[in-house]
Amino acid sequence: MIGLPLLRPALKWTSSGALLTLIAIGGVVTIGLVLASAIWASRESDLAALDRQRELSNTRLSTQIERVAHELDLMAEGYASSISTVDETNVSPQDGKGFSHLIKSIFGYDQVFVIDGDGKLALETDAEIASRYDWAKPLLLPLLTRLRQQDEPLPVVELMRLEGRPSIAGIKAITLGSQPVAPTNRLYLIAYRYIDGPALDAFSREQGLNGARFARAADPDIEEVTFEIRATSTGEPIGFIIWTPDLPGSRVVSRLLPALAASALIIASLLAMLMLLLKKSMSELTDSEQKARRQSLHDALTDLPNRILFGRRLTDCLEDQRLNVTRSVVALIDLDKFKAVNDTFGHGAGDELLTAVADHIRALLGPNDTLARLGGDEFALLLPDRAKTDRSHLELFQRIITSLNAPFPLLDGKVTATIGCSIGATSLTSARQTTSEVLHLADIALYEAKSTGRNRCVEYSARLDSSAQMRAELKSELQTLLSTGGTDPQSEFGLEVFFQTIHCTAPGHAVSGAEALVRWRHETHGLLTPDKFITLAEDSGMIHELGMVVLERACAAATGWDSTQFVSVNVSPLQLRRPDYVDAVVKVLEQTGLAAERLELELTETALLDADEAVVSDTLARLRNAGIKIALDDFGTGYSSLSHLVRFGIDRIKIDRSFVKLLGSRADGAAVVSAIVALSHSLNLSTTAEGVETEGQRDFLVAAGCNDLQGFLLSKPVPNPDMGVVDEAATDLRSSGLSIA
């Protein structure tokens, strides 16, 4: 046992030696990778350079062939014009004497012949030239054969070996006069040029081929490369161009070697320094591990426990349930309107808001309570060791809601954000529960709090299970119903579209349009209003199908109304995100025959906040370009309403019923409504007041200059509304764009 105290240092030094070994191996591997990368890069660069030089060589040969063809045309025409007296049927072989010498001196060809249709020399020449022609004749006459086989009198030019040297040879028919001549009576010009010697020197200078030379066999030195020249007709090798290539990659590597050696020395020096600093590094490493362990269990932004640590503490509370003395409460807190702050003021403001929310809630908690951030704008709260009869947690939740309703100054007080929160809570009732089960129950309660108005707390009860089950059943039934177009083919149950008429404020209050409101006539639950199933459709991705069913039926019904009356249909924010939404709406208008200017799509400010601004702007612009009107519903209850009016090109604003309800009961209600109407007039927008239930409200709105009225005083939502007859005077005023007071 005496040696045990010495064991820990020994282990530390052993691990340190292993660490140094790993670092040394890492350094060697790094240098090896750098060197291998440099060699690989240099080889790739060299290969690319070689490919480019070979490609240039091939291009040069092709260019030379084209040049010979062009020069043959010129030489043939020159020969034809040099003959002073031409008998188109019998050409004298003495015509054009000295032409061969002239061509060779001007165009630089090694030999030029003029032959007849039988392949014999047509010009008198000396014995040496005749002998050279006789030697080359078997190789040149196939050119004459291929020339005669052509439909057009184009030169035939090929690469071949002549007199043991690579050459470019070509033949061209000489046209004398305008009368057709038999092939056997025609004259032909043959010329060839060697591509080694002076031609190769010029080629080497132009293409940058260092020390280029010609060889019959591929016998390059170690540092040389070859380019094979093949005969055009047979494809057989006729020689090789050999040169010393320019290899830029190899030059770079040679220059990098000193730097790599210096890097190796530096790494070795660093390893020696690490040996001296190892003891200090070990203690710093221990501190770093502790810090990393804390960071792995805490949220980096708010420094609150994260999901992992919250789960551990919740597990501990579940184990304590076996004592059955106290209970614990778990709550999920979801911020309302957080996305609006993030989108409007930026992520910096959103992060600042999350930190402030964490501070507000933490200030209300006890020392044993745990507040955690699960992600995004969702927080979790664990309240342990609560008496079974203690209900103080509900008071705590209410204080949290009240605290988060207060304005939050952000960005050094430049902006102020007002949000809220929804809370779902549950109590730990059994040690047999799992953390996921507990969080699921709290999530059910949170869903209920959000779906029933937000900014409130709901505690889980068995009743919510039945609500959750009902939602699941309704979701399944709605999916089946939408697959049949919204109608149950075996019964009278299904989706129905009710209409609430909208009346103009002119005397008589004639009907100017109607808003389409969907209902679900359910076999078990009766007539369901949208609040019972719209959220289900949005959560399950069925909202587009549901919205299109309502749109189709509303447009079809409106075709039977007066042509001056419009129909208004609500739009979900999820629909606006679809790239095909505009096309789908236009298709419905085409199928039903409803004019685009008679359709008004209503969207809430929430829809604008929940969707990408660029996508919404593009979608609304395309809808308005198609002639469709856009209305902003529940105006004044959302976030940054004025900016929405300017950015998204709204045609109509609908004054929320909460403001209309204040008319006659509070003076500030009249001020708010008057301000909204005045704003709409200044922006040349139409206004519709919702929730008109009393004659006093109606009379005030008429006097204020509102364009249209909607509410139970005038009509309730019904399946087949009485659209009446539109007052002509009111129609004339509305069509002129003026408000009717």
PDB file of C-alpha atoms in Angstrom, residues 257-465:
ATOM      1  CA  LEU A 257      11.586  21.206 -50.077  1.00  0.00           C
ATOM      2  CA  PRO A 258      13.534  23.764 -47.989  1.00  0.00           C
ATOM      3  CA  ALA A 259      10.282  25.027 -46.484  1.00  0.00           C
ATOM      4  CA  LEU A 260       9.205  21.472 -45.631  1.00  0.00           C
ATOM      5  CA  ALA A 261      12.544  20.801 -43.969  1.00  0.00           C
ATOM      6  CA  ALA A 262      12.204  23.976 -41.943  1.00  0.00           C
ATOM      7  CA  SER A 263       8.682  22.912 -40.940  1.00  0.00           C
ATOM      8  CA  ALA A 264      10.007  19.596 -39.697  1.00  0.00           C
ATOM      9  CA  LEU A 265      12.576  21.389 -37.530  1.00  0.00           C
ATOM     10  CA  ILE A 266       9.897  23.691 -36.135  1.00  0.00           C
ATOM     11  CA  ILE A 267       7.641  20.744 -35.252  1.00  0.00           C
ATOM     12  CA  ALA A 268      10.540  19.000 -33.524  1.00  0.00           C
ATOM     13  CA  SER A 269      11.197  22.152 -31.510  1.00  0.00           C
ATOM     14  CA  LEU A 270       7.549  22.367 -30.552  1.00  0.00           C
ATOM     15  CA  LEU A 271       7.603  18.775 -29.335  1.00  0.00           C
ATOM     16  CA  ALA A 272      10.540  19.582 -27.088  1.00  0.00           C
ATOM     17  CA  MET A 273       8.677  22.585 -25.694  1.00  0.00           C
ATOM     18  CA  LEU A 274       5.616  20.426 -25.055  1.00  0.00           C
ATOM     19  CA  MET A 275       7.736  18.131 -22.889  1.00  0.00           C
ATOM     20  CA  LEU A 276       8.624  21.099 -20.669  1.00  0.00           C
ATOM     21  CA  LEU A 277       5.040  22.354 -20.510  1.00  0.00           C
ATOM     22  CA  LEU A 278       3.414  18.975 -19.953  1.00  0.00           C
ATOM     23  CA  LYS A 279       2.894  19.310 -16.205  1.00  0.00           C
ATOM     24  CA  LYS A 280       1.170  22.661 -16.607  1.00  0.00           C
ATOM     25  CA  SER A 281      -0.852  21.376 -19.526  1.00  0.00           C
ATOM     26  CA  MET A 282      -2.174  18.454 -17.497  1.00  0.00           C
ATOM     27  CA  SER A 283      -3.669  20.737 -14.877  1.00  0.00           C
ATOM     28  CA  GLU A 284      -5.118  23.012 -17.537  1.00  0.00           C
ATOM     29  CA  LEU A 285      -6.538  19.956 -19.261  1.00  0.00           C
ATOM     30  CA  THR A 286      -8.277  18.925 -16.062  1.00  0.00           C
ATOM     31  CA  ASP A 287      -9.852  22.367 -15.752  1.00  0.00           C
ATOM     32  CA  SER A 288     -10.844  22.256 -19.388  1.00  0.00           C
ATOM     33  CA  GLU A 289     -12.500  18.867 -18.919  1.00  0.00           C
ATOM     34  CA  GLN A 290     -14.532  20.187 -16.022  1.00  0.00           C
ATOM     35  CA  LYS A 291     -15.575  23.184 -18.078  1.00  0.00           C
ATOM     36  CA  ALA A 292     -16.493  21.005 -21.038  1.00  0.00           C
ATOM     37  CA  ARG A 293     -18.488  18.724 -18.772  1.00  0.00           C
ATOM     38  CA  ARG A 294     -20.451  21.699 -17.542  1.00  0.00           C
ATOM     39  CA  GLN A 295     -20.996  23.009 -21.065  1.00  0.00           C
ATOM     40  CA  SER A 296     -22.294  19.621 -22.151  1.00  0.00           C
ATOM     41  CA  LEU A 297     -24.992  19.883 -19.506  1.00  0.00           C
ATOM     42  CA  HIS A 298     -25.859  23.584 -19.852  1.00  0.00           C
ATOM     43  CA  ASP A 299     -27.244  25.822 -22.542  1.00  0.00           C
ATOM     44  CA  ALA A 300     -24.516  28.034 -24.002  1.00  0.00           C
ATOM     45  CA  LEU A 301     -26.767  31.095 -24.397  1.00  0.00           C
ATOM     46  CA  THR A 302     -28.675  31.242 -21.105  1.00  0.00           C
ATOM     47  CA  ASP A 303     -26.368  29.067 -18.946  1.00  0.00           C
ATOM     48  CA  LEU A 304     -29.465  27.080 -17.935  1.00  0.00           C
ATOM     49  CA  PRO A 305     -29.436  23.288 -17.653  1.00  0.00           C
ATOM     50  CA  ASN A 306     -30.023  21.686 -21.038  1.00  0.00           C
ATOM     51  CA  ARG A 307     -32.213  18.745 -21.985  1.00  0.00           C
ATOM     52  CA  ILE A 308     -29.645  16.168 -20.793  1.00  0.00           C
ATOM     53  CA  LEU A 309     -29.237  17.597 -17.287  1.00  0.00           C
ATOM     54  CA  PHE A 310     -32.963  18.232 -16.973  1.00  0.00           C
ATOM     55  CA  GLY A 311     -33.610  14.580 -17.863  1.00  0.00           C
ATOM     56  CA  ARG A 312     -31.163  13.402 -15.184  1.00  0.00           C
ATOM     57  CA  ARG A 313     -32.785  15.517 -12.491  1.00  0.00           C
ATOM     58  CA  LEU A 314     -36.233  14.399 -13.602  1.00  0.00           C
ATOM     59  CA  THR A 315     -35.081  10.779 -13.367  1.00  0.00           C
ATOM     60  CA  ASP A 316     -33.867  11.430  -9.820  1.00  0.00           C
ATOM     61  CA  CYS A 317     -37.262  12.874  -8.900  1.00  0.00           C
ATOM     62  CA  LEU A 318     -39.007   9.802 -10.315  1.00  0.00           C
ATOM     63  CA  GLU A 319     -36.846   7.544  -8.134  1.00  0.00           C
ATOM     64  CA  ASP A 320     -37.735   9.670  -5.095  1.00  0.00           C
ATOM     65  CA  GLN A 321     -41.415   9.019  -5.790  1.00  0.00           C
ATOM     66  CA  ARG A 322     -40.995   5.608  -4.193  1.00  0.00           C
ATOM     67  CA  LEU A 323     -40.908   7.312  -0.782  1.00  0.00           C
ATOM     68  CA  ASN A 324     -44.416   8.594  -1.565  1.00  0.00           C
ATOM     69  CA  VAL A 325     -44.004  11.567   0.757  1.00  0.00           C
ATOM     70  CA  THR A 326     -43.804  14.460  -1.672  1.00  0.00           C
ATOM     71  CA  ARG A 327     -44.458  15.011  -5.326  1.00  0.00           C
ATOM     72  CA  SER A 328     -42.768  16.943  -8.103  1.00  0.00           C
ATOM     73  CA  VAL A 329     -44.262  19.135 -10.801  1.00  0.00           C
ATOM     74  CA  VAL A 330     -42.989  19.399 -14.368  1.00  0.00           C
ATOM     75  CA  ALA A 331     -43.952  22.228 -16.698  1.00  0.00           C
ATOM     76  CA  LEU A 332     -43.159  23.090 -20.303  1.00  0.00           C
ATOM     77  CA  ILE A 333     -43.027  26.801 -21.161  1.00  0.00           C
ATOM     78  CA  ASP A 334     -43.372  27.922 -24.778  1.00  0.00           C
ATOM     79  CA  LEU A 335     -42.892  31.585 -25.701  1.00  0.00           C
ATOM     80  CA  ASP A 336     -45.566  33.307 -27.786  1.00  0.00           C
ATOM     81  CA  LYS A 337     -44.586  35.645 -30.650  1.00  0.00           C
ATOM     82  CA  PHE A 338     -40.882  34.840 -30.275  1.00  0.00           C
ATOM     83  CA  LYS A 339     -40.489  34.175 -33.994  1.00  0.00           C
ATOM     84  CA  ALA A 340     -41.875  37.642 -34.725  1.00  0.00           C
ATOM     85  CA  VAL A 341     -39.135  39.222 -32.593  1.00  0.00           C
ATOM     86  CA  ASN A 342     -36.476  37.082 -34.265  1.00  0.00           C
ATOM     87  CA  ASP A 343     -37.650  37.881 -37.781  1.00  0.00           C
ATOM     88  CA  THR A 344     -38.304  41.580 -37.176  1.00  0.00           C
ATOM     89  CA  PHE A 345     -35.302  42.606 -35.087  1.00  0.00           C
ATOM     90  CA  GLY A 346     -32.800  39.870 -35.938  1.00  0.00           C
ATOM     91  CA  HIS A 347     -31.273  36.886 -34.153  1.00  0.00           C
ATOM     92  CA  GLY A 348     -29.251  39.144 -31.880  1.00  0.00           C
ATOM     93  CA  ALA A 349     -32.435  40.558 -30.399  1.00  0.00           C
ATOM     94  CA  GLY A 350     -33.889  37.038 -30.190  1.00  0.00           C
ATOM     95  CA  ASP A 351     -30.884  35.769 -28.227  1.00  0.00           C
ATOM     96  CA  GLU A 352     -31.076  38.784 -25.916  1.00  0.00           C
ATOM     97  CA  LEU A 353     -34.773  38.116 -25.371  1.00  0.00           C
ATOM     98  CA  LEU A 354     -34.146  34.457 -24.463  1.00  0.00           C
ATOM     99  CA  THR A 355     -31.540  35.499 -21.911  1.00  0.00           C
ATOM    100  CA  ALA A 356     -33.919  38.061 -20.407  1.00  0.00           C
ATOM    101  CA  VAL A 357     -36.735  35.487 -20.230  1.00  0.00           C
ATOM    102  CA  ALA A 358     -34.416  33.062 -18.425  1.00  0.00           C
ATOM    103  CA  ASP A 359     -33.499  35.783 -15.911  1.00  0.00           C
ATOM    104  CA  HIS A 360     -37.175  36.710 -15.336  1.00  0.00           C
ATOM    105  CA  ILE A 361     -38.224  33.130 -14.637  1.00  0.00           C
ATOM    106  CA  ARG A 362     -35.144  32.300 -12.577  1.00  0.00           C
ATOM    107  CA  ALA A 363     -35.861  35.252 -10.292  1.00  0.00           C
ATOM    108  CA  LEU A 364     -39.219  33.665  -9.371  1.00  0.00           C
ATOM    109  CA  LEU A 365     -37.890  30.198  -8.504  1.00  0.00           C
ATOM    110  CA  GLY A 366     -36.655  28.605  -5.333  1.00  0.00           C
ATOM    111  CA  PRO A 367     -33.138  27.231  -4.775  1.00  0.00           C
ATOM    112  CA  ASN A 368     -34.157  23.620  -5.482  1.00  0.00           C
ATOM    113  CA  ASP A 369     -36.171  24.339  -8.616  1.00  0.00           C
ATOM    114  CA  THR A 370     -34.674  23.579 -12.027  1.00  0.00           C
ATOM    115  CA  LEU A 371     -35.253  25.752 -15.072  1.00  0.00           C
ATOM    116  CA  ALA A 372     -33.891  24.321 -18.320  1.00  0.00           C
ATOM    117  CA  ARG A 373     -33.858  25.387 -21.922  1.00  0.00           C
ATOM    118  CA  LEU A 374     -34.816  22.481 -24.160  1.00  0.00           C
ATOM    119  CA  GLY A 375     -34.137  24.324 -27.405  1.00  0.00           C
ATOM    120  CA  GLY A 376     -35.422  27.258 -29.441  1.00  0.00           C
ATOM    121  CA  ASP A 377     -37.964  29.174 -27.351  1.00  0.00           C
ATOM    122  CA  GLU A 378     -39.047  26.172 -25.255  1.00  0.00           C
ATOM    123  CA  PHE A 379     -38.180  25.956 -21.560  1.00  0.00           C
ATOM    124  CA  ALA A 380     -38.832  23.262 -18.962  1.00  0.00           C
ATOM    125  CA  LEU A 381     -39.389  23.672 -15.239  1.00  0.00           C
ATOM    126  CA  LEU A 382     -38.966  21.046 -12.497  1.00  0.00           C
ATOM    127  CA  LEU A 383     -40.372  21.806  -9.060  1.00  0.00           C
ATOM    128  CA  PRO A 384     -39.316  19.003  -6.640  1.00  0.00           C
ATOM    129  CA  ASP A 385     -40.389  18.182  -3.094  1.00  0.00           C
ATOM    130  CA  ARG A 386     -43.893  19.658  -3.210  1.00  0.00           C
ATOM    131  CA  ALA A 387     -46.527  18.547  -0.753  1.00  0.00           C
ATOM    132  CA  LYS A 388     -49.298  16.559  -2.387  1.00  0.00           C
ATOM    133  CA  THR A 389     -51.871  19.145  -1.405  1.00  0.00           C
ATOM    134  CA  ASP A 390     -49.698  22.112  -2.336  1.00  0.00           C
ATOM    135  CA  ARG A 391     -51.170  24.154  -5.211  1.00  0.00           C
ATOM    136  CA  SER A 392     -48.698  27.013  -5.016  1.00  0.00           C
ATOM    137  CA  HIS A 393     -47.153  25.957  -8.337  1.00  0.00           C
ATOM    138  CA  LEU A 394     -50.224  27.323 -10.123  1.00  0.00           C
ATOM    139  CA  GLU A 395     -49.615  30.725  -8.538  1.00  0.00           C
ATOM    140  CA  LEU A 396     -45.961  30.489  -9.629  1.00  0.00           C
ATOM    141  CA  PHE A 397     -47.007  29.747 -13.198  1.00  0.00           C
ATOM    142  CA  GLN A 398     -49.331  32.727 -13.213  1.00  0.00           C
ATOM    143  CA  ARG A 399     -46.529  34.966 -11.940  1.00  0.00           C
ATOM    144  CA  ILE A 400     -44.323  33.676 -14.767  1.00  0.00           C
ATOM    145  CA  ILE A 401     -47.044  34.486 -17.318  1.00  0.00           C
ATOM    146  CA  THR A 402     -47.482  37.972 -15.850  1.00  0.00           C
ATOM    147  CA  SER A 403     -43.718  38.553 -15.792  1.00  0.00           C
ATOM    148  CA  LEU A 404     -43.274  37.537 -19.432  1.00  0.00           C
ATOM    149  CA  ASN A 405     -46.165  39.762 -20.524  1.00  0.00           C
ATOM    150  CA  ALA A 406     -44.153  42.834 -19.518  1.00  0.00           C
ATOM    151  CA  PRO A 407     -42.319  44.682 -22.332  1.00  0.00           C
ATOM    152  CA  PHE A 408     -38.693  43.628 -22.890  1.00  0.00           C
ATOM    153  CA  PRO A 409     -36.280  46.415 -23.929  1.00  0.00           C
ATOM    154  CA  LEU A 410     -33.774  45.025 -26.430  1.00  0.00           C
ATOM    155  CA  LEU A 411     -30.715  46.212 -28.352  1.00  0.00           C
ATOM    156  CA  ASP A 412     -29.730  48.795 -25.739  1.00  0.00           C
ATOM    157  CA  GLY A 413     -33.299  50.032 -25.462  1.00  0.00           C
ATOM    158  CA  LYS A 414     -33.638  50.787 -29.180  1.00  0.00           C
ATOM    159  CA  VAL A 415     -36.588  48.413 -29.538  1.00  0.00           C
ATOM    160  CA  THR A 416     -39.160  46.921 -27.209  1.00  0.00           C
ATOM    161  CA  ALA A 417     -40.718  43.484 -27.598  1.00  0.00           C
ATOM    162  CA  THR A 418     -43.938  42.283 -26.005  1.00  0.00           C
ATOM    163  CA  ILE A 419     -44.447  38.534 -25.916  1.00  0.00           C
ATOM    164  CA  GLY A 420     -46.188  36.027 -23.665  1.00  0.00           C
ATOM    165  CA  CYS A 421     -46.013  32.365 -22.867  1.00  0.00           C
ATOM    166  CA  SER A 422     -48.096  29.210 -22.684  1.00  0.00           C
ATOM    167  CA  ILE A 423     -47.487  26.664 -19.929  1.00  0.00           C
ATOM    168  CA  GLY A 424     -48.405  22.990 -19.770  1.00  0.00           C
ATOM    169  CA  ALA A 425     -47.848  21.236 -16.436  1.00  0.00           C
ATOM    170  CA  THR A 426     -48.160  17.779 -14.916  1.00  0.00           C
ATOM    171  CA  SER A 427     -47.389  16.144 -11.578  1.00  0.00           C
ATOM    172  CA  LEU A 428     -45.236  13.066 -11.086  1.00  0.00           C
ATOM    173  CA  THR A 429     -47.662  10.459  -9.799  1.00  0.00           C
ATOM    174  CA  SER A 430     -45.721   7.217  -9.977  1.00  0.00           C
ATOM    175  CA  ALA A 431     -42.145   5.996  -9.866  1.00  0.00           C
ATOM    176  CA  ARG A 432     -43.020   3.716 -12.777  1.00  0.00           C
ATOM    177  CA  GLN A 433     -43.346   6.721 -15.087  1.00  0.00           C
ATOM    178  CA  THR A 434     -40.500   7.461 -17.496  1.00  0.00           C
ATOM    179  CA  THR A 435     -39.122  10.876 -18.336  1.00  0.00           C
ATOM    180  CA  SER A 436     -40.556  10.676 -21.851  1.00  0.00           C
ATOM    181  CA  GLU A 437     -44.007   9.819 -20.477  1.00  0.00           C
ATOM    182  CA  VAL A 438     -43.921  12.754 -18.065  1.00  0.00           C
ATOM    183  CA  LEU A 439     -42.814  15.183 -20.769  1.00  0.00           C
ATOM    184  CA  HIS A 440     -45.495  13.816 -23.079  1.00  0.00           C
ATOM    185  CA  LEU A 441     -48.209  14.577 -20.529  1.00  0.00           C
ATOM    186  CA  ALA A 442     -46.828  18.086 -20.040  1.00  0.00           C
ATOM    187  CA  ASP A 443     -46.739  18.505 -23.817  1.00  0.00           C
ATOM    188  CA  ILE A 444     -50.417  17.521 -24.060  1.00  0.00           C
ATOM    189  CA  ALA A 445     -51.241  20.205 -21.498  1.00  0.00           C
ATOM    190  CA  LEU A 446     -49.071  22.720 -23.369  1.00  0.00           C
ATOM    191  CA  TYR A 447     -50.883  21.962 -26.615  1.00  0.00           C
ATOM    192  CA  GLU A 448     -54.187  22.589 -24.872  1.00  0.00           C
ATOM    193  CA  ALA A 449     -52.920  25.925 -23.500  1.00  0.00           C
ATOM    194  CA  LYS A 450     -51.765  27.037 -26.959  1.00  0.00           C
ATOM    195  CA  SER A 451     -54.868  25.850 -28.804  1.00  0.00           C
ATOM    196  CA  THR A 452     -57.258  27.511 -26.351  1.00  0.00           C
ATOM    197  CA  GLY A 453     -55.922  31.028 -26.566  1.00  0.00           C
ATOM    198  CA  ARG A 454     -52.256  30.998 -25.480  1.00  0.00           C
ATOM    199  CA  ASN A 455     -50.823  33.114 -22.662  1.00  0.00           C
ATOM    200  CA  ARG A 456     -52.266  30.740 -20.086  1.00  0.00           C
ATOM    201  CA  CYS A 457     -51.437  27.660 -18.042  1.00  0.00           C
ATOM    202  CA  VAL A 458     -53.132  24.274 -18.325  1.00  0.00           C
ATOM    203  CA  GLU A 459     -52.474  21.416 -15.937  1.00  0.00           C
ATOM    204  CA  TYR A 460     -52.736  17.904 -17.284  1.00  0.00           C
ATOM    205  CA  SER A 461     -55.820  15.874 -16.452  1.00  0.00           C
ATOM    206  CA  ALA A 462     -57.357  12.699 -17.802  1.00  0.00           C
ATOM    207  CA  ARG A 463     -59.803  14.856 -19.726  1.00  0.00           C
ATOM    208  CA  LEU A 464     -56.955  16.062 -21.901  1.00  0.00           C
ATOM    209  CA  ASP A 465     -56.200  12.466 -22.859  1.00  0.00           C
TER     210      ASP A 465
END
